[in-house]
Coordinates of C-alpha atoms in Angstrom, one line a residue:
M934 CA 13.4 -1.7 8.0
R935 CA 10.9 -0.3 9.4
A936 CA 7.3 -1.5 8.3
A937 CA 3.7 -0.5 9.0
I938 CA 1.7 -4.4 8.8
F939 CA -1.3 -5.1 8.9
T940 CA -1.8 -8.4 11.2
Q941 CA -5.5 -8.1 11.6
I942 CA -9.1 -7.6 10.1
G943 CA -10.1 -4.3 11.6
R944 CA -6.9 -4.2 13.8
P945 CA -4.8 -0.5 13.9
L946 CA -1.6 -1.2 11.5
S947 CA 1.8 -2.5 12.9
I948 CA 4.6 0.0 12.6
E949 CA 7.6 -2.9 13.5
E950 CA 11.2 -3.2 12.7
I951 CA 11.8 -6.3 10.5
K952 CA 14.1 -7.8 7.7
K953 CA 15.2 -5.8 4.2
P954 CA 13.4 -7.7 1.2
E955 CA 16.1 -9.9 -0.2
V956 CA 16.1 -10.3 -3.7
K957 CA 17.0 -12.7 -6.5
G958 CA 16.9 -13.0 -10.1
K959 CA 14.9 -10.4 -12.3
E960 CA 14.1 -8.5 -8.7
V961 CA 14.5 -5.2 -8.0
L962 CA 15.0 -3.6 -4.1
L963 CA 13.4 -0.3 -4.0
K964 CA 13.9 2.3 -1.7
V965 CA 10.5 3.3 -0.7
L966 CA 10.4 7.4 -1.3
A967 CA 6.7 7.9 -0.6
T968 CA 3.8 5.6 -0.9
G969 CA 0.0 6.7 -1.5
L970 CA -2.8 5.5 0.6
C971 CA -6.1 3.9 -1.0
H972 CA -9.0 3.2 -0.4
G973 CA -9.1 0.2 -1.5
D974 CA -6.1 -0.2 1.7
L975 CA -8.9 0.1 3.8
H976 CA -11.5 -2.1 2.3
I977 CA -8.0 -4.7 2.8
I978 CA -7.5 -3.7 6.4
F979 CA -11.5 -3.9 7.7
G980 CA -12.4 -6.9 5.8
E981 CA -14.9 -6.2 3.2
W982 CA -13.1 -7.8 0.2
K983 CA -12.1 -10.7 2.3
D984 CA -14.5 -13.3 0.1
D985 CA -13.3 -11.4 -3.2
I986 CA -9.6 -10.6 -2.5
P987 CA -8.5 -12.6 0.3
V988 CA -5.0 -10.9 1.9
N989 CA -3.3 -13.2 4.6
P990 CA -1.6 -11.1 7.2
P991 CA 1.1 -10.9 8.1
R992 CA 1.3 -8.3 4.9
I993 CA 2.7 -5.1 4.1
L994 CA -0.1 -2.4 2.1
G995 CA 0.6 -0.2 0.1
H996 CA 0.8 -0.7 -4.1
E997 CA 0.8 2.9 -5.0
I998 CA 4.9 2.5 -4.6
V999 CA 7.5 5.8 -5.9
G1000 CA 11.1 4.6 -4.9
E1001 CA 14.8 4.7 -5.9
I1002 CA 17.0 2.0 -7.3
T1003 CA 19.5 1.1 -4.3
E1004 CA 21.5 -1.2 -7.1
D1005 CA 22.3 -1.0 -10.9
T1006 CA 20.0 -3.3 -13.5
E1007 CA 19.4 -3.7 -17.2
H1008 CA 18.0 -0.8 -18.1
F1009 CA 18.0 1.3 -14.6
K1010 CA 20.8 3.0 -12.6
K1011 CA 21.5 3.1 -8.5
G1012 CA 19.2 6.1 -7.4
D1013 CA 16.7 6.2 -9.9
K1014 CA 13.8 7.3 -9.3
V1015 CA 10.6 4.7 -10.6
L1016 CA 7.1 4.7 -10.6
V1017 CA 6.2 0.8 -9.8
Y1018 CA 3.6 -0.2 -12.6
N1019 CA 1.7 -3.0 -10.2
A1020 CA 0.1 -5.3 -12.0
F1021 CA 1.9 -8.5 -12.4
G1022 CA 0.7 -10.6 -14.8
C1023 CA 2.0 -14.4 -16.1
G1024 CA 3.1 -12.5 -19.2
T1025 CA 2.0 -14.9 -21.6
C1026 CA -2.6 -15.1 -21.3
K1027 CA -4.1 -12.6 -23.0
Y1028 CA -4.9 -10.1 -21.2
C1029 CA -1.5 -10.0 -20.4
K1030 CA -0.6 -10.0 -24.6
R1031 CA -3.2 -7.4 -25.0
G1032 CA -1.3 -5.1 -22.3
Y1033 CA -3.7 -5.8 -19.6
P1034 CA -2.1 -7.6 -16.9
Q1035 CA -4.8 -6.8 -14.1
F1036 CA -6.6 -9.1 -15.3
C1037 CA -4.2 -11.9 -15.5
E1038 CA -5.4 -15.0 -13.1
K1039 CA -2.5 -15.3 -11.9
V1040 CA -1.5 -11.6 -11.5
K1041 CA 0.1 -10.6 -8.0
I1042 CA -0.3 -7.2 -6.8
L1043 CA 2.0 -5.5 -4.1
G1044 CA 0.3 -4.8 -1.1
V1045 CA -1.9 -7.6 -1.8
Q1046 CA 0.0 -10.9 -2.4
E1047 CA 3.3 -9.7 -2.0
D1048 CA 4.8 -7.4 1.1
G1049 CA 3.6 -3.2 -0.4
G1050 CA 5.3 0.3 -0.2
F1051 CA 4.5 0.5 3.7
A1052 CA 7.8 0.3 4.3
E1053 CA 11.1 1.5 3.9
Y1054 CA 12.5 -1.0 1.3
V1055 CA 10.1 -2.9 -0.9
K1056 CA 11.0 -5.9 -3.3
V1057 CA 9.5 -5.3 -7.4
P1058 CA 9.4 -8.9 -9.1
S1059 CA 10.9 -7.1 -12.2
E1060 CA 12.1 -3.8 -13.4
D1061 CA 10.5 -4.1 -16.4
N1062 CA 7.2 -2.5 -14.4
L1063 CA 8.8 0.4 -13.8
I1064 CA 9.1 3.4 -15.4
K1065 CA 11.8 6.4 -14.8
I1066 CA 10.9 10.0 -13.6
D1067 CA 12.8 13.0 -13.2
D1068 CA 15.0 13.9 -10.6
N1069 CA 14.1 16.9 -9.4
E1070 CA 10.2 15.8 -9.2
N1071 CA 8.8 15.2 -5.5
P1072 CA 7.9 11.9 -4.5
I1073 CA 6.0 13.0 -3.2
K1074 CA 3.5 14.6 -5.4
V1075 CA 4.5 11.7 -8.2
A1076 CA 3.0 8.9 -6.0
P1077 CA -0.6 9.1 -6.8
L1078 CA -0.4 8.7 -10.2
A1079 CA 1.1 5.4 -9.2
D1080 CA -2.9 4.0 -9.2
A1081 CA -5.0 6.9 -8.3
G1082 CA -3.7 8.7 -11.7
V1083 CA -3.4 5.3 -13.6
T1084 CA -6.6 4.5 -12.9
A1085 CA -8.3 8.2 -13.5
Y1086 CA -6.8 8.3 -16.6
N1087 CA -8.2 5.2 -17.4
S1088 CA -11.8 6.2 -15.6
V1089 CA -12.5 8.9 -18.5
K1090 CA -10.3 7.2 -22.2
G1091 CA -12.1 7.9 -24.9
I1092 CA -14.5 10.6 -23.8
E1093 CA -15.3 13.2 -27.0
E1094 CA -14.3 16.4 -26.2
D1095 CA -18.3 17.7 -27.1
S1096 CA -20.0 15.1 -24.0
N1097 CA -21.7 15.3 -21.1
V1098 CA -19.9 14.0 -18.2
A1099 CA -21.2 13.8 -14.5
L1100 CA -18.4 12.3 -11.6
I1101 CA -20.1 10.3 -8.9
G1102 CA -17.5 10.9 -6.2
T1103 CA -15.0 13.7 -5.0
G1104 CA -11.8 10.9 -3.8
A1105 CA -9.1 11.6 -5.1
V1106 CA -9.4 9.3 -8.5
S1107 CA -12.3 11.4 -9.4
L1108 CA -10.3 15.2 -8.2
I1109 CA -7.4 13.7 -10.9
A1110 CA -10.4 12.4 -13.6
L1111 CA -12.2 15.2 -13.4
Q1112 CA -8.6 17.8 -14.4
I1113 CA -7.7 15.1 -17.5
L1114 CA -11.5 16.4 -19.0
K1115 CA -11.4 19.8 -18.2
S1116 CA -7.3 20.0 -19.5
R1117 CA -9.4 18.3 -22.8
G1118 CA -12.6 21.3 -22.3
I1119 CA -15.1 18.5 -21.3
K1120 CA -18.2 20.0 -19.6
V1121 CA -18.5 18.5 -16.1
T1122 CA -20.3 17.7 -13.1
V1123 CA -19.6 16.2 -9.9
V1124 CA -22.2 14.9 -7.1
G1125 CA -20.7 14.0 -4.0
R1126 CA -21.7 14.9 -0.1
N1127 CA -18.5 16.6 1.1
P1128 CA -19.0 20.2 0.8
I1129 CA -15.2 20.8 0.8
K1130 CA -14.0 18.3 -1.7
L1131 CA -17.3 19.8 -4.2
N1132 CA -15.9 23.2 -3.2
K1133 CA -12.3 21.8 -4.3
A1134 CA -13.4 20.2 -7.8
L1135 CA -15.0 23.7 -8.8
E1136 CA -11.3 25.4 -8.1
L1137 CA -10.1 22.4 -10.2
G1138 CA -12.5 23.4 -12.7
A1139 CA -16.1 21.8 -12.7
D1140 CA -18.5 23.2 -14.3
R1141 CA -20.8 22.5 -12.0
I1142 CA -21.2 20.5 -9.1
I1143 CA -24.0 19.1 -6.9
Q1144 CA -23.8 18.3 -3.1
V1145 CA -25.9 14.9 -1.9
K1146 CA -27.5 15.5 1.4
Q1147 CA -29.7 12.5 1.4
S1148 CA -30.4 10.1 -1.6
Y1149 CA -27.4 9.8 -4.4
S1150 CA -30.4 8.8 -6.4
E1151 CA -32.9 11.2 -5.9
D1152 CA -30.4 14.7 -4.4
F1153 CA -28.6 13.9 -8.3
S1154 CA -32.3 13.4 -10.2
A1155 CA -33.7 16.7 -8.9
R1156 CA -30.8 18.7 -9.0
I1157 CA -30.4 17.1 -13.1
G1158 CA -34.3 17.3 -14.5
R1159 CA -34.4 16.4 -17.4
E1160 CA -30.8 16.9 -18.7
K1161 CA -28.7 13.8 -19.5
F1162 CA -25.6 12.6 -19.6
D1163 CA -23.0 10.7 -22.4
Y1164 CA -20.8 9.6 -20.2
I1165 CA -21.2 8.6 -16.2
V1166 CA -18.7 7.3 -13.9
D1167 CA -19.6 6.4 -10.7
Y1168 CA -16.1 5.9 -8.7
I1169 CA -18.6 5.0 -5.0
G1170 CA -20.1 2.1 -6.3
S1171 CA -22.5 1.5 -3.9
D1172 CA -26.1 0.3 -3.8
E1173 CA -26.6 4.1 -3.4
T1174 CA -25.1 5.4 -5.7
L1175 CA -25.3 3.0 -8.8
R1176 CA -29.4 2.5 -7.9
D1177 CA -31.5 4.3 -10.9
I1178 CA -28.3 6.2 -11.8
V1179 CA -28.9 4.0 -15.8
W1180 CA -32.2 6.8 -16.2
A1181 CA -29.6 9.8 -16.3
L1182 CA -27.4 8.3 -19.3
D1183 CA -28.8 9.8 -23.5
R1184 CA -29.1 7.6 -25.5
M1185 CA -26.4 5.4 -26.1
G1186 CA -24.6 7.1 -23.2
E1187 CA -22.6 4.6 -21.5
L1188 CA -21.8 4.4 -17.3
R1189 CA -18.3 3.5 -16.0
I1190 CA -17.8 1.9 -12.7
V1191 CA -14.4 2.3 -11.0
G1192 CA -15.4 2.2 -7.2
E1193 CA -15.8 -1.0 -5.2
F1194 CA -18.0 -0.3 -2.2
G1195 CA -20.4 -3.7 -3.5
G1196 CA -23.0 -2.0 -5.0
R1197 CA -25.5 -3.9 -6.5
M1198 CA -27.6 -3.1 -9.8
E1199 CA -31.2 -3.5 -11.4
I1200 CA -32.1 -2.3 -14.8
W1201 CA -34.5 -2.1 -17.3
E1202 CA -33.8 -4.6 -20.3
Q1203 CA -35.4 -2.2 -22.7
L1204 CA -34.0 0.8 -20.9
L1205 CA -30.7 -0.4 -22.4
V1206 CA -31.8 -1.6 -25.3
L1207 CA -33.6 1.4 -26.8
R1208 CA -31.2 3.9 -25.2
G1209 CA -28.6 2.1 -26.3
L1210 CA -26.3 2.1 -23.2
R1211 CA -23.5 0.6 -22.1
I1212 CA -22.0 -0.8 -18.9
R1213 CA -18.7 -1.1 -18.1
G1214 CA -16.0 -1.9 -15.5
I1215 CA -12.9 -0.3 -14.5
L1216 CA -9.6 -1.8 -12.9
Y1217 CA -6.8 -0.1 -12.7
G1218 CA -5.6 0.6 -16.5
S1219 CA -2.3 -0.4 -18.8
K1220 CA 1.7 0.8 -18.2
E1221 CA 0.4 2.9 -21.4
D1222 CA -1.9 4.6 -19.6
M1223 CA 0.4 5.2 -16.4
I1224 CA 2.9 6.8 -19.6
N1225 CA 0.1 9.1 -20.3
V1226 CA -1.1 10.5 -16.9
V1227 CA 3.0 11.0 -15.7
K1228 CA 3.2 13.2 -19.5
L1229 CA 0.2 15.1 -18.0
Y1230 CA 1.6 15.6 -14.8
K1231 CA 5.0 16.8 -16.7
E1232 CA 3.3 19.3 -18.3
G1233 CA 1.4 21.1 -15.9
K1234 CA -1.9 19.7 -16.8
I1235 CA -2.9 17.8 -13.4
K1236 CA -1.9 18.2 -9.9
T1237 CA -2.1 15.3 -7.5
L1238 CA -3.5 16.7 -4.4
A1239 CA -1.0 15.3 -1.9
V1240 CA -1.2 15.3 1.6
P1241 CA 2.5 14.2 3.6
Y1242 CA 2.0 11.7 6.9
K1243 CA 5.3 9.9 8.3
L1244 CA 5.1 6.0 8.5
E1245 CA 4.4 6.4 12.3
E1246 CA 1.4 8.8 11.2
I1247 CA -0.3 5.7 9.6
N1248 CA -2.8 4.6 11.1
Q1249 CA -4.0 8.5 11.6
A1250 CA -3.5 9.2 7.8
I1251 CA -6.5 6.1 7.8
D1252 CA -8.5 7.8 10.4
D1253 CA -8.6 11.0 8.4
L1254 CA -9.8 9.0 4.7
M1255 CA -12.8 7.2 6.1
S1256 CA -13.6 11.2 7.9
G1257 CA -13.3 12.6 4.6
R1258 CA -10.4 14.7 6.1
I1259 CA -8.8 14.2 3.7
I1260 CA -9.1 16.5 0.0
G1261 CA -6.9 14.4 -2.5
R1262 CA -4.6 12.0 -1.5
A1263 CA -3.0 11.1 1.6
V1264 CA 1.0 9.7 1.0
I1265 CA 2.7 7.4 3.1
I1266 CA 7.1 8.8 3.7
P1267 CA 9.2 6.5 5.2

């Protein structure tokens, strides 16, 4: 089978012909139909997570997967299209039992600890993590739901309808989260640098956009004046976005951090206490979140903004993502 191989930090992925995976026991072999290209893949390729999430090359990346069942299983038939919930925990720890295997100490992610979806076939540890999608669904459009959609849903879950919300960043996760919030009639401000992506946010229903030209902290503060937000969701998570951001929260406001660009925060303890502020980290989501976001997609309430690339074009897709030329989610088709 053909696959895009991560061979060395900082090097382009290598398109190679390799052996198709062999399955045993409860493992399931999927023919890959489409796999989203996440910014997390770029963090791995360029070594930005090497001290926190080591990935041992050679490795097939790609964790946002739609595939086709190749042989009948207990719950699926050959030819069924499925979305992969990509957090395989131990199943017995308190996090797995609560439905959050992404926090399991033994968690395995296809495309990180195990070979993923930038290939013609992928081996899945268990059918329990598969969700069937309709035969008529376009796998290219569905693929981003497997991570961007799940994360977006989790990042705005529980936000009350009378809230004033700011979304920091204009990537695929932020744009899906915007659509989810607007489907519930919530007021949303989107903050970012890329004017084309900001215009897309307006097209998707944003009540206001703020273009950052210098510093996120300074430009955001200057534009909002004394306005405060009930929720701020940061899809970047850099030093620049996190600096001073809590000052824009209203009393009992909440900052949710999704992006993983290695930012650090310095917070006055009394600001947290006197305003009753909350800070949360958002990592992926639950299988239930995936089921719910697929439902929203089927109801036509969200678009995934998929941009297709052939497997042989994956390095071009990586370059386009790095350069901010992709409005939405790049999706790789083997």
